[in-house]
Amino acid sequence: GAVVSQHPSRVICKSGTSVKIECRSLDFQATTMFWYRQFPKKSLMLMATSNEGSKATYEQGVEKDKFLINHASLTLSTLTVTSAHPEDSSFYICSAPRPGRTQETQYFGPGTRLLVL
Amino acid sequence: AQRVTQPEKLLSVFKGAPVELKCNYSYSGSPELFWYVQYSRQRLQLLLRHISRESIKGFTADLNKGETSFHLKKPFAQEEDSAMYYCALSASGGYNKLIFGAGTRLAVHP
C-alpha cells in the first residue's frame, strides 16, 4: 500500500529553538497533506491542511506563526515548530490522501515525537 | 459543528465475545464516516469506511443517519484485535480533513 514517511521519528530540543518535521509521500503525489497533533492518550487534533503551491489552511486556535507549514513539492510537506516551548511537546502526525480506483484513502505517517526541554 | 463522540475510553472483553465500539457524530450535511485502527507501536490505518459496506477482519459498521451513529461491531473478538480504535468523519470524500473521536481502546483477554 501507499507509504507516508516522517522524519525525524523523535526529536529533543531546547526551549526557544525551532524544529522541522518532514512528511513525505513515497510512492504517490499529494497536493494536500494534513498535520495532526496527538497528546498522550488523547485523540488526533487536526492542526492544518498543507496545500502544494499555496498557503496552508490552519484550524481555529492553531497559531500559524508558531507552526509554519511549507508544501514544497507534490511529495513533501514540512512542519516547523518555531521557538519551541515545553507545552509544544507532543506527537505530530501527518497524513496524505491518495486517489484509488473508486475512492481515495488517507495514509498516515508514523508520527514524530517532539520533546522540548 | 462537526463532532465525533466515542463514549468509551476502554472496552475490555474476553476472546470470543461480541464487541461493539460506539460512535456518534454531529454534522449537518452528508458525512463520510470511517473507522481507523492503531495497533501497538504502529501507525494509524484505515479499517473501514461506511460507503464501502465491507467487512474487514470481521468488523462491520453501519451508518445510521437517524441515530447519527456508526458503531463498529464484531461477533467474536480475537486477541489480535486489541488496539486503539478511532471513529472519524469527513465532510465529503477523504480529501477533506478528518475529524476524529477520542478513541476507544479495545482490550481482548484470553
mmCIF file of C-alpha atoms in Angstrom:
data_model
loop_
_atom_site.group_PDB
_atom_site.id
_atom_site.type_symbol
_atom_site.label_atom_id
_atom_site.label_comp_id
_atom_site.label_asym_id
_atom_site.label_seq_id
_atom_site.Cartn_x
_atom_site.Cartn_y
_atom_site.Cartn_z
ATOM 1 C CA GLY A 1 0.000 0.000 0.000
ATOM 2 C CA ALA A 2 0.880 3.648 -0.118
ATOM 3 C CA VAL A 3 3.514 4.805 2.297
ATOM 4 C CA VAL A 4 3.897 8.101 4.075
ATOM 5 C CA SER A 5 7.105 8.709 5.966
ATOM 6 C CA GLN A 6 8.057 11.243 8.599
ATOM 7 C CA HIS A 7 11.450 12.454 9.671
ATOM 8 C CA PRO A 8 12.665 12.550 12.327
ATOM 9 C CA SER A 9 10.783 9.941 14.290
ATOM 10 C CA ARG A 10 11.856 11.536 17.538
ATOM 11 C CA VAL A 11 13.450 14.835 18.414
ATOM 12 C CA ILE A 12 14.523 16.508 21.625
ATOM 13 C CA CYS A 13 15.274 20.195 21.584
ATOM 14 C CA LYS A 14 15.882 23.081 23.924
ATOM 15 C CA SER A 15 13.253 25.644 24.623
ATOM 16 C CA GLY A 16 13.441 28.539 22.188
ATOM 17 C CA THR A 17 14.813 26.588 19.262
ATOM 18 C CA SER A 18 12.966 25.649 16.067
ATOM 19 C CA VAL A 19 12.300 22.139 14.900
ATOM 20 C CA LYS A 20 11.435 20.987 11.382
ATOM 21 C CA ILE A 21 9.440 17.836 10.743
ATOM 22 C CA GLU A 22 9.194 16.367 7.261
ATOM 23 C CA CYS A 23 6.315 14.404 5.789
ATOM 24 C CA ARG A 24 6.826 12.560 2.520
ATOM 25 C CA SER A 25 4.551 10.526 0.315
ATOM 26 C CA LEU A 26 6.876 7.862 -1.010
ATOM 27 C CA ASP A 27 5.019 6.345 -3.924
ATOM 28 C CA PHE A 28 2.330 8.819 -4.832
ATOM 29 C CA GLN A 29 1.840 12.533 -5.249
ATOM 30 C CA ALA A 30 -0.137 14.517 -2.742
ATOM 31 C CA THR A 31 -1.331 18.026 -3.454
ATOM 32 C CA THR A 32 -2.801 18.082 0.016
ATOM 33 C CA MET A 33 -1.405 16.815 3.278
ATOM 34 C CA PHE A 34 -2.737 17.137 6.788
ATOM 35 C CA TRP A 35 -0.924 17.742 10.056
ATOM 36 C CA TYR A 36 -2.287 16.428 13.328
ATOM 37 C CA ARG A 37 -1.219 16.662 16.918
ATOM 38 C CA GLN A 38 -1.830 13.914 19.414
ATOM 39 C CA PHE A 39 -1.491 14.353 23.156
ATOM 40 C CA PRO A 40 -0.853 11.309 25.359
ATOM 41 C CA LYS A 41 -3.885 9.057 25.465
ATOM 42 C CA LYS A 42 -5.862 11.633 23.520
ATOM 43 C CA SER A 43 -7.255 11.787 20.035
ATOM 44 C CA LEU A 44 -5.724 13.342 16.953
ATOM 45 C CA MET A 45 -6.370 17.037 16.625
ATOM 46 C CA LEU A 46 -6.165 18.482 13.138
ATOM 47 C CA MET A 47 -3.782 21.418 13.080
ATOM 48 C CA ALA A 48 -3.686 22.439 9.452
ATOM 49 C CA THR A 49 -4.107 21.459 5.843
ATOM 50 C CA SER A 50 -0.974 21.739 3.768
ATOM 51 C CA ASN A 51 -1.570 22.735 0.148
ATOM 52 C CA GLU A 52 1.054 22.352 -2.550
ATOM 53 C CA GLY A 53 1.745 25.670 -4.177
ATOM 54 C CA SER A 54 -0.360 27.733 -1.824
ATOM 55 C CA LYS A 55 -0.692 28.726 1.808
ATOM 56 C CA ALA A 56 -1.664 26.232 4.428
ATOM 57 C CA THR A 57 -5.087 26.371 5.999
ATOM 58 C CA TYR A 58 -4.973 26.402 9.780
ATOM 59 C CA GLU A 59 -7.626 25.199 12.173
ATOM 60 C CA GLN A 60 -9.093 27.561 14.678
ATOM 61 C CA GLY A 61 -6.810 28.099 17.616
ATOM 62 C CA VAL A 62 -3.638 26.988 15.859
ATOM 63 C CA GLU A 63 -1.014 29.719 15.588
ATOM 64 C CA LYS A 64 0.209 29.903 12.023
ATOM 65 C CA ASP A 65 3.306 31.841 13.022
ATOM 66 C CA LYS A 66 4.126 29.190 15.564
ATOM 67 C CA PHE A 67 3.589 26.211 13.316
ATOM 68 C CA LEU A 68 4.968 27.029 9.892
ATOM 69 C CA ILE A 69 3.914 24.735 7.088
ATOM 70 C CA ASN A 70 5.532 24.535 3.702
ATOM 71 C CA HIS A 71 4.360 22.198 0.950
ATOM 72 C CA ALA A 72 7.447 22.378 -1.201
ATOM 73 C CA SER A 73 6.594 19.675 -3.694
ATOM 74 C CA LEU A 74 3.967 17.094 -4.518
ATOM 75 C CA THR A 75 5.655 14.628 -2.189
ATOM 76 C CA LEU A 76 6.910 16.775 0.663
ATOM 77 C CA SER A 77 5.351 18.901 3.363
ATOM 78 C CA THR A 78 7.246 20.315 6.322
ATOM 79 C CA LEU A 79 6.043 21.495 9.698
ATOM 80 C CA THR A 80 8.351 23.826 11.588
ATOM 81 C CA VAL A 81 7.682 24.439 15.260
ATOM 82 C CA THR A 82 9.205 27.841 15.882
ATOM 83 C CA SER A 83 10.544 28.995 19.223
ATOM 84 C CA ALA A 84 9.503 25.735 20.770
ATOM 85 C CA HIS A 85 8.326 25.602 24.365
ATOM 86 C CA PRO A 86 7.711 22.627 26.661
ATOM 87 C CA GLU A 87 3.967 22.855 26.003
ATOM 88 C CA ASP A 88 4.707 22.108 22.330
ATOM 89 C CA SER A 89 5.909 18.665 23.328
ATOM 90 C CA SER A 90 3.611 16.230 21.597
ATOM 91 C CA PHE A 91 3.235 13.601 18.922
ATOM 92 C CA TYR A 92 2.875 15.114 15.462
ATOM 93 C CA ILE A 93 1.335 13.034 12.689
ATOM 94 C CA CYS A 94 0.873 13.804 9.026
ATOM 95 C CA SER A 95 -1.427 12.198 6.501
ATOM 96 C CA ALA A 96 -1.801 12.320 2.754
ATOM 97 C CA PRO A 97 -4.780 11.281 0.646
ATOM 98 C CA ARG A 98 -4.157 9.000 -2.284
ATOM 99 C CA PRO A 99 -6.720 8.522 -5.044
ATOM 100 C CA GLY A 100 -7.860 4.976 -5.562
ATOM 101 C CA ARG A 101 -9.768 3.229 -8.293
ATOM 102 C CA THR A 102 -13.099 4.160 -6.781
ATOM 103 C CA GLN A 103 -12.301 6.334 -3.830
ATOM 104 C CA GLU A 104 -9.377 7.894 -2.162
ATOM 105 C CA THR A 105 -7.787 6.853 1.099
ATOM 106 C CA GLN A 106 -5.771 8.840 3.577
ATOM 107 C CA TYR A 107 -2.471 7.325 4.576
ATOM 108 C CA PHE A 108 -0.811 8.285 7.818
ATOM 109 C CA GLY A 109 2.808 8.734 8.685
ATOM 110 C CA PRO A 110 4.320 7.006 11.710
ATOM 111 C CA GLY A 111 4.462 10.229 13.670
ATOM 112 C CA THR A 112 7.194 12.378 15.195
ATOM 113 C CA ARG A 113 7.588 12.653 18.921
ATOM 114 C CA LEU A 114 8.789 16.102 19.963
ATOM 115 C CA LEU A 115 10.139 16.770 23.426
ATOM 116 C CA VAL A 116 11.020 20.330 24.293
ATOM 117 C CA LEU A 117 13.182 20.731 27.377
ATOM 118 C CA ALA B 1 -20.246 21.977 14.196
ATOM 119 C CA GLN B 2 -18.659 18.719 13.203
ATOM 120 C CA ARG B 3 -18.083 16.401 16.118
ATOM 121 C CA VAL B 4 -17.391 12.729 16.696
ATOM 122 C CA THR B 5 -18.113 11.156 20.043
ATOM 123 C CA GLN B 6 -16.767 7.862 21.270
ATOM 124 C CA PRO B 7 -18.182 7.479 24.761
ATOM 125 C CA GLU B 8 -15.987 4.610 25.904
ATOM 126 C CA LYS B 9 -12.306 5.105 26.591
ATOM 127 C CA LEU B 10 -11.753 1.426 27.238
ATOM 128 C CA LEU B 11 -13.634 -1.674 26.246
ATOM 129 C CA SER B 12 -12.414 -4.874 27.823
ATOM 130 C CA VAL B 13 -13.745 -8.245 26.643
ATOM 131 C CA PHE B 14 -12.761 -11.872 26.589
ATOM 132 C CA LYS B 15 -11.742 -13.704 23.445
ATOM 133 C CA GLY B 16 -14.768 -14.916 21.516
ATOM 134 C CA ALA B 17 -17.120 -12.336 22.984
ATOM 135 C CA PRO B 18 -19.017 -9.880 20.773
ATOM 136 C CA VAL B 19 -17.681 -6.378 20.501
ATOM 137 C CA GLU B 20 -19.397 -3.083 19.810
ATOM 138 C CA LEU B 21 -17.466 0.165 19.806
ATOM 139 C CA LYS B 22 -19.807 3.106 19.831
ATOM 140 C CA CYS B 23 -19.512 6.187 17.685
ATOM 141 C CA ASN B 24 -21.921 9.071 17.313
ATOM 142 C CA TYR B 25 -21.440 12.051 15.105
ATOM 143 C CA SER B 26 -22.751 15.537 14.612
ATOM 144 C CA TYR B 27 -22.780 17.011 11.136
ATOM 145 C CA SER B 28 -25.377 18.961 9.236
ATOM 146 C CA GLY B 29 -24.618 17.603 5.787
ATOM 147 C CA SER B 30 -23.895 14.140 4.430
ATOM 148 C CA PRO B 31 -20.751 12.953 6.118
ATOM 149 C CA GLU B 32 -18.452 10.149 5.255
ATOM 150 C CA LEU B 33 -17.616 8.010 8.271
ATOM 151 C CA PHE B 34 -14.529 5.938 8.874
ATOM 152 C CA TRP B 35 -13.030 3.653 11.449
ATOM 153 C CA TYR B 36 -9.262 3.802 11.883
ATOM 154 C CA VAL B 37 -7.227 1.402 13.976
ATOM 155 C CA GLN B 38 -3.862 1.843 15.633
ATOM 156 C CA TYR B 39 -2.121 -1.288 16.829
ATOM 157 C CA SER B 40 0.608 -1.031 19.409
ATOM 158 C CA ARG B 41 3.640 0.824 18.055
ATOM 159 C CA GLN B 42 2.136 1.079 14.585
ATOM 160 C CA ARG B 43 0.761 3.932 12.572
ATOM 161 C CA LEU B 44 -2.877 4.736 12.161
ATOM 162 C CA GLN B 45 -4.525 2.776 9.363
ATOM 163 C CA LEU B 46 -7.923 2.670 7.788
ATOM 164 C CA LEU B 47 -10.102 -0.199 8.962
ATOM 165 C CA LEU B 48 -13.265 0.503 7.038
ATOM 166 C CA ARG B 49 -15.480 3.250 5.653
ATOM 167 C CA HIS B 50 -19.228 3.355 5.537
ATOM 168 C CA ILE B 51 -19.596 3.785 1.788
ATOM 169 C CA SER B 52 -17.725 0.576 1.111
ATOM 170 C CA ARG B 53 -20.119 -1.537 3.129
ATOM 171 C CA GLU B 54 -17.423 -4.113 3.535
ATOM 172 C CA SER B 55 -16.263 -6.318 6.366
ATOM 173 C CA ILE B 56 -12.625 -6.036 7.319
ATOM 174 C CA LYS B 57 -11.083 -8.520 9.750
ATOM 175 C CA GLY B 58 -14.599 -9.495 10.727
ATOM 176 C CA PHE B 59 -15.563 -5.945 11.663
ATOM 177 C CA THR B 60 -18.612 -4.199 10.246
ATOM 178 C CA ALA B 61 -20.131 -0.801 10.781
ATOM 179 C CA ASP B 62 -23.470 0.528 9.624
ATOM 180 C CA LEU B 63 -24.238 4.182 9.258
ATOM 181 C CA ASN B 64 -27.486 5.026 11.000
ATOM 182 C CA LYS B 65 -28.419 8.519 9.941
ATOM 183 C CA GLY B 66 -31.474 8.607 12.179
ATOM 184 C CA GLU B 67 -29.391 7.963 15.261
ATOM 185 C CA THR B 68 -26.295 9.659 13.789
ATOM 186 C CA SER B 69 -24.284 6.617 14.756
ATOM 187 C CA PHE B 70 -21.600 4.473 13.158
ATOM 188 C CA HIS B 71 -20.935 1.738 15.671
ATOM 189 C CA LEU B 72 -18.210 -0.807 14.981
ATOM 190 C CA LYS B 73 -19.107 -4.428 15.593
ATOM 191 C CA LYS B 74 -17.511 -7.828 15.561
ATOM 192 C CA PRO B 75 -19.300 -11.005 16.615
ATOM 193 C CA PHE B 76 -16.276 -12.806 18.039
ATOM 194 C CA ALA B 77 -13.322 -10.807 19.300
ATOM 195 C CA GLN B 78 -9.786 -12.085 18.876
ATOM 196 C CA GLU B 79 -6.737 -11.186 20.946
ATOM 197 C CA GLU B 80 -5.115 -9.602 17.901
ATOM 198 C CA ASP B 81 -7.981 -7.132 17.755
ATOM 199 C CA SER B 82 -6.573 -5.383 20.805
ATOM 200 C CA ALA B 83 -5.786 -1.864 19.638
ATOM 201 C CA MET B 84 -6.917 1.735 19.707
ATOM 202 C CA TYR B 85 -9.924 2.422 17.501
ATOM 203 C CA TYR B 86 -10.820 5.856 16.220
ATOM 204 C CA CYS B 87 -14.036 6.870 14.566
ATOM 205 C CA ALA B 88 -13.607 9.723 12.099
ATOM 206 C CA LEU B 89 -15.777 11.960 9.978
ATOM 207 C CA SER B 90 -15.077 13.714 6.722
ATOM 208 C CA ALA B 91 -17.299 16.332 5.162
ATOM 209 C CA SER B 92 -17.012 14.668 1.773
ATOM 210 C CA GLY B 93 -14.667 12.135 0.363
ATOM 211 C CA GLY B 94 -11.310 11.836 2.024
ATOM 212 C CA TYR B 95 -9.582 14.823 0.564
ATOM 213 C CA ASN B 96 -11.230 16.884 3.193
ATOM 214 C CA LYS B 97 -9.988 16.922 6.726
ATOM 215 C CA LEU B 98 -10.838 14.165 9.123
ATOM 216 C CA ILE B 99 -12.378 14.903 12.481
ATOM 217 C CA PHE B 100 -11.518 12.175 14.960
ATOM 218 C CA GLY B 101 -13.280 10.908 18.019
ATOM 219 C CA ALA B 102 -11.375 10.485 21.253
ATOM 220 C CA GLY B 103 -10.741 6.826 20.545
ATOM 221 C CA THR B 104 -11.619 3.605 22.323
ATOM 222 C CA ARG B 105 -9.037 1.144 23.481
ATOM 223 C CA LEU B 106 -10.170 -2.403 22.905
ATOM 224 C CA ALA B 107 -8.527 -4.988 25.116
ATOM 225 C CA VAL B 108 -9.277 -8.604 24.295
ATOM 226 C CA HIS B 109 -8.257 -11.023 27.010
ATOM 227 C CA PRO B 110 -7.557 -14.733 26.521
#
